[in-house]
């Protein structure tokens, strides 16, 4: 018998925009090279206001293997999300003064299309500080502190993989199709995943315990209740202090839109072109899209965030997503949190082509395909490898 989630409110400090005003150039340079000290973290906590306390933490039973991992991941993601991340997106969506929060600064990484911002850097530093304090012996991989050439594939020790902002180009433009992602893995398999989107959707999963969005368990249909033994009302208690318990057992779950997709022709398929700009890579990616469209699909979509692509499959907003045709293949920080979420939501995820191994997914691989069903995955793989 697996544990069932129960939920307990925990206060998490949120920093006021007025108290975060600072010289961005100084902050940017500091965060790019150093983790925050304990004193600076304590200073952040002291700059909070009573109305900024958020009661939004989902906690497993205290004796669960991943109780502390989930608690720390939620703490880190929520604190980062309610800082400059949400402040920038809020200001971008209103007519408020552009001087109400510090300006976003950015620079390029691998090429002119691959950028990072001061908020990516400060988020990553803060998340690393929180995790390392709770788990000083764990390995931590962050997008901004890693590169493809130096990325260590040794995951024999407990490892945290974080993406301080996925969809940075969207974020820098004020587009909320972006997110903060923290995942915990053991021996290459994602065990805990926490993702906060720019829309304020909190998506969480722990291996064997289901996936949740804003406190509601994600289920695809009646068969999920039977197959996953979703039969304990204690799993329905929302982890947010906002909202009330619904006495209608089944309606209290989050049901993605009912999919009628039995074949690819009924599917909304997502693809990302990423930072590839060489002619050969562009031709390879557009050729696969052309083949999919000629074979038949309902639509092709591209939103600019690999983590959200996967989350949207879990939520039924997409039916399939793939990558790895050219150099647009994603990295472990795109998968660490999202892969456990899609698995726990009843979707399938794997590598494809010469990397495919039955019933496994290597997040350090070049390729990925995630679908709402195995039948769709097989049909799409046949096109991609054909």
XYZ file of C-alpha atoms in Angstrom:
386
model
C 0.000 0.000 0.000
C 1.430 3.326 -1.034
C 1.283 6.367 1.142
C -1.406 8.906 0.416
C -0.595 12.596 0.362
C -1.886 14.658 3.212
C -1.509 18.380 3.292
C -0.310 20.757 5.960
C -0.009 24.525 5.756
C 3.498 25.836 6.187
C 4.440 29.505 6.169
C 6.886 30.544 3.474
C 8.317 34.086 3.513
C 7.777 36.196 0.428
C 9.919 39.243 -0.243
C 8.273 42.574 -0.998
C 9.221 44.222 -4.276
C 10.017 47.429 -2.419
C 12.559 45.655 -0.246
C 14.221 43.886 -3.182
C 15.218 47.092 -5.012
C 18.927 47.074 -5.555
C 21.652 47.663 -8.087
C 21.053 44.876 -10.622
C 24.569 45.037 -12.004
C 25.992 44.349 -8.552
C 23.460 41.594 -7.859
C 24.015 40.040 -11.284
C 27.775 39.815 -10.893
C 27.557 38.556 -7.330
C 24.978 35.864 -8.038
C 26.845 34.588 -11.067
C 29.828 33.604 -8.953
C 28.682 33.087 -5.357
C 25.943 31.381 -3.438
C 24.082 33.561 -0.934
C 25.503 33.398 2.555
C 23.396 32.367 5.528
C 23.393 36.019 6.573
C 21.965 37.113 3.231
C 19.260 34.426 3.385
C 18.370 35.534 6.913
C 18.260 39.119 5.686
C 15.824 38.095 2.983
C 13.587 36.460 5.547
C 13.682 39.526 7.777
C 12.433 41.696 4.898
C 9.039 40.017 4.785
C 5.606 41.365 5.711
C 2.763 39.523 7.382
C 0.522 39.791 4.320
C 3.220 38.138 2.214
C 3.177 34.859 4.110
C 1.916 32.084 1.830
C 0.444 28.906 3.252
C 1.013 26.565 0.346
C 3.089 23.504 1.114
C 2.222 19.919 0.332
C 3.827 17.463 2.687
C 4.041 13.694 2.741
C 3.734 11.749 5.991
C 6.788 12.545 8.071
C 8.084 8.973 7.809
C 7.945 8.943 4.005
C 11.307 8.567 2.250
C 10.885 11.795 0.298
C 9.055 13.902 2.890
C 11.960 16.278 3.469
C 12.909 16.381 -0.216
C 9.425 17.530 -1.202
C 9.263 20.076 1.591
C 12.596 21.639 0.591
C 11.741 21.664 -3.125
C 8.444 23.413 -2.440
C 10.135 25.925 -0.183
C 12.768 26.780 -2.796
C 10.394 27.007 -5.749
C 7.758 29.028 -3.924
C 10.231 31.536 -2.526
C 11.801 32.102 -5.951
C 8.444 32.272 -7.722
C 7.093 34.981 -5.452
C 10.169 37.194 -5.778
C 11.412 38.957 -8.905
C 10.034 36.156 -11.084
C 6.396 37.058 -10.410
C 7.158 40.765 -10.010
C 8.556 41.005 -13.530
C 5.679 39.038 -15.069
C 3.096 41.067 -13.143
C 4.572 44.376 -14.274
C 4.758 43.143 -17.863
C 1.045 42.327 -17.886
C -0.135 45.658 -16.460
C 0.261 49.314 -17.241
C 2.181 49.932 -14.004
C 5.376 51.953 -14.048
C 8.343 50.103 -15.517
C 10.345 51.433 -12.554
C 8.190 49.630 -9.958
C 10.624 46.692 -9.895
C 14.304 46.352 -10.830
C 14.873 46.034 -14.594
C 15.739 42.666 -16.056
C 19.292 42.374 -17.338
C 20.499 39.536 -19.532
C 23.439 38.225 -21.495
C 23.916 35.482 -24.079
C 25.350 32.029 -23.425
C 25.961 29.518 -26.249
C 24.765 31.892 -28.974
C 22.750 35.068 -29.457
C 19.444 33.225 -29.086
C 20.409 31.514 -25.808
C 20.115 34.033 -22.987
C 20.136 34.135 -19.208
C 18.903 36.908 -16.914
C 19.876 38.218 -13.511
C 16.745 36.509 -12.143
C 17.898 33.107 -13.500
C 21.164 33.600 -11.647
C 19.690 34.825 -8.373
C 17.004 32.093 -8.420
C 19.596 29.393 -8.967
C 21.817 30.711 -6.194
C 18.894 30.840 -3.770
C 17.655 27.323 -4.647
C 21.163 25.891 -4.265
C 21.534 27.601 -0.902
C 18.247 26.174 0.398
C 18.944 22.638 -0.847
C 22.581 22.524 0.293
C 21.608 23.662 3.774
C 19.061 20.836 4.091
C 21.088 18.188 2.231
C 24.769 19.159 2.462
C 25.987 15.835 1.035
C 23.766 15.832 -2.037
C 24.975 16.708 -5.515
C 23.323 19.715 -7.189
C 23.212 20.443 -10.924
C 21.925 23.846 -12.004
C 21.441 25.037 -15.570
C 23.312 28.283 -15.106
C 26.263 26.644 -13.367
C 26.605 23.799 -15.872
C 27.440 23.399 -19.531
C 27.021 20.574 -22.024
C 30.774 20.038 -22.152
C 31.239 19.823 -18.376
C 27.951 18.154 -17.382
C 28.793 15.156 -15.202
C 26.625 12.138 -16.005
C 27.554 10.373 -12.769
C 24.260 10.168 -10.893
C 25.186 7.374 -8.478
C 24.781 9.779 -5.557
C 21.510 11.575 -4.635
C 21.232 14.494 -7.034
C 19.144 17.639 -7.360
C 18.707 19.130 -10.816
C 17.276 22.618 -11.087
C 16.164 25.012 -13.788
C 15.845 28.442 -12.158
C 13.763 29.674 -15.104
C 12.802 27.475 -18.029
C 11.625 29.549 -20.954
C 13.974 32.441 -20.197
C 13.322 34.129 -23.550
C 9.609 34.159 -22.757
C 10.278 35.408 -19.231
C 12.538 38.240 -20.378
C 9.776 39.343 -22.751
C 7.140 39.258 -20.013
C 5.517 36.107 -21.429
C 4.245 33.839 -18.591
C 4.950 30.661 -20.583
C 7.909 29.981 -18.322
C 8.483 28.205 -15.023
C 10.784 27.333 -12.138
C 11.674 23.654 -11.848
C 13.323 21.570 -9.107
C 13.744 17.802 -9.354
C 15.369 15.183 -7.147
C 16.782 12.042 -8.787
C 18.312 8.788 -7.603
C 20.297 6.598 -9.994
C 19.047 8.583 -12.944
C 15.351 8.296 -12.089
C 13.313 11.315 -11.064
C 11.712 10.800 -7.656
C 10.387 14.262 -6.716
C 9.338 17.084 -9.017
C 8.071 20.597 -8.259
C 7.247 23.119 -10.996
C 5.742 26.606 -10.657
C 4.570 28.207 -13.903
C 4.419 31.875 -14.770
C 0.638 31.536 -14.527
C 0.939 30.535 -10.872
C 0.132 26.852 -11.399
C 1.998 24.644 -8.914
C 2.507 21.109 -10.243
C 4.006 18.471 -7.948
C 4.701 14.746 -8.046
C 6.467 12.090 -5.991
C 7.134 8.662 -7.448
C 4.347 6.284 -6.466
C 2.217 9.035 -4.919
C 0.583 10.675 -7.932
C 0.836 14.075 -9.597
C -0.998 17.168 -8.404
C -1.839 20.619 -9.743
C -2.722 23.264 -7.172
C -3.576 20.506 -4.701
C -5.799 18.396 -6.950
C -4.642 14.989 -8.090
C -4.271 14.668 -11.856
C -6.256 11.723 -13.196
C -7.073 10.931 -16.807
C -10.358 9.155 -16.237
C -12.335 6.568 -14.293
C -9.719 3.910 -15.009
C -7.181 5.917 -12.992
C -9.314 5.537 -9.884
C -9.356 1.773 -10.369
C -5.763 1.235 -11.519
C -4.101 3.653 -9.094
C -6.268 2.851 -6.088
C -7.348 6.470 -5.771
C -9.863 5.699 -3.093
C -8.877 7.641 -0.001
C -10.549 10.988 0.602
C -7.549 12.161 2.584
C -5.834 12.580 -0.770
C -8.342 15.275 -1.647
C -7.332 17.802 0.985
C -5.896 20.805 -0.791
C -2.384 21.870 0.145
C -3.334 25.490 -0.446
C -5.062 27.338 2.374
C -7.365 28.791 -0.265
C -10.335 26.664 -1.282
C -12.673 24.277 0.428
C -13.085 20.540 0.563
C -15.461 19.161 -2.043
C -17.673 16.378 -0.730
C -18.061 15.001 -4.256
C -15.101 12.592 -4.262
C -14.435 12.299 -7.981
C -15.089 15.949 -8.886
C -12.389 17.038 -6.451
C -9.716 15.640 -8.749
C -8.236 17.496 -11.690
C -9.414 15.852 -14.893
C -7.471 16.839 -18.013
C -9.683 17.383 -21.072
C -10.988 13.994 -22.127
C -8.781 12.850 -24.962
C -10.332 11.274 -28.031
C -6.886 10.748 -29.520
C -6.519 7.163 -30.607
C -4.180 8.000 -33.462
C -1.786 10.802 -34.280
C -4.247 12.500 -36.620
C -6.317 13.531 -33.588
C -3.348 14.914 -31.630
C -1.989 18.306 -30.696
C 1.752 17.785 -31.123
C 4.364 20.055 -29.565
C 7.890 20.616 -30.855
C 10.622 23.127 -30.025
C 13.316 24.389 -32.403
C 15.415 25.718 -29.539
C 18.650 27.483 -30.421
C 19.444 25.620 -33.634
C 20.249 28.037 -36.457
C 22.523 26.071 -38.781
C 20.921 25.206 -42.156
C 21.289 21.444 -41.752
C 19.662 21.446 -38.323
C 16.812 23.687 -39.432
C 16.154 21.476 -42.460
C 16.154 18.325 -40.303
C 13.643 19.757 -37.816
C 11.293 21.203 -40.427
C 11.451 17.943 -42.380
C 10.132 15.993 -39.361
C 7.362 18.543 -38.799
C 6.433 18.264 -42.459
C 6.251 14.462 -42.231
C 4.060 14.622 -39.129
C 1.677 17.091 -40.746
C 1.502 15.063 -43.952
C 0.802 11.907 -41.938
C -1.962 13.833 -40.196
C -2.236 15.626 -36.865
C -4.668 18.122 -35.397
C -2.059 20.819 -34.791
C 1.607 21.613 -34.280
C 2.433 23.839 -31.332
C 5.577 25.525 -29.962
C 5.584 27.452 -26.659
C 9.256 27.916 -25.780
C 9.561 25.929 -22.542
C 10.532 22.260 -22.513
C 9.413 21.779 -18.912
C 5.973 23.242 -19.634
C 5.728 21.168 -22.822
C 5.930 18.047 -20.668
C 3.628 19.450 -17.991
C 1.068 20.311 -20.675
C 1.097 16.681 -21.840
C 0.405 15.613 -18.255
C -2.468 18.109 -18.096
C -3.947 17.101 -21.473
C -3.179 20.419 -23.150
C -0.859 18.621 -25.567
C -1.028 14.988 -26.635
C 2.619 14.562 -27.566
C 5.964 16.349 -27.500
C 9.322 15.299 -28.909
C 12.863 16.644 -29.257
C 16.294 15.480 -30.381
C 16.058 15.673 -34.171
C 19.001 18.070 -34.416
C 20.900 20.052 -31.805
C 17.656 21.087 -30.106
C 17.793 18.132 -27.740
C 17.056 19.146 -24.166
C 19.103 18.809 -20.995
C 18.558 17.062 -17.620
C 17.154 20.227 -16.023
C 14.302 20.098 -18.552
C 13.378 16.595 -17.358
C 14.330 16.231 -13.700
C 11.033 17.504 -12.281
C 8.730 17.060 -15.270
C 9.507 13.400 -15.995
C 8.139 12.157 -12.656
C 5.102 14.405 -13.119
C 4.202 12.939 -16.522
C 4.762 9.383 -15.305
C 2.578 9.892 -12.247
C -0.094 11.511 -14.453
C -0.293 8.296 -16.488
C 1.652 9.424 -19.561
C 4.616 7.702 -21.235
C 8.102 9.158 -21.664
C 11.146 7.628 -23.328
C 14.081 8.264 -25.596
C 13.688 7.384 -29.263
C 15.787 6.255 -32.208
C 19.108 4.621 -31.381
C 18.771 5.759 -27.742
C 15.490 3.960 -27.072
C 15.524 1.289 -24.372
C 12.140 -0.275 -23.470
C 10.506 1.071 -20.307
C 13.328 3.473 -19.479
C 14.140 7.139 -19.953
C 17.661 8.549 -19.850
C 17.413 12.239 -19.017
C 21.044 12.706 -20.071
C 20.242 11.481 -23.576
C 19.876 13.527 -26.780
C 16.264 12.568 -27.440
C 12.890 12.539 -25.718
C 9.313 11.736 -26.613
C 6.372 12.054 -24.229
C 2.794 11.120 -25.123
C -0.605 10.618 -23.570
C -0.594 6.950 -24.639
C 1.810 4.259 -25.810
C -0.070 3.900 -29.117
C 0.522 7.558 -29.972
C 4.163 7.279 -28.921
C 4.765 4.309 -31.218
C 3.101 6.028 -34.178
C 5.090 9.211 -33.691
C 8.401 7.330 -33.249
C 7.789 5.518 -36.530
C 7.532 8.868 -38.306
C 10.556 10.370 -36.559
C 12.755 7.366 -37.378
C 11.324 6.772 -40.856
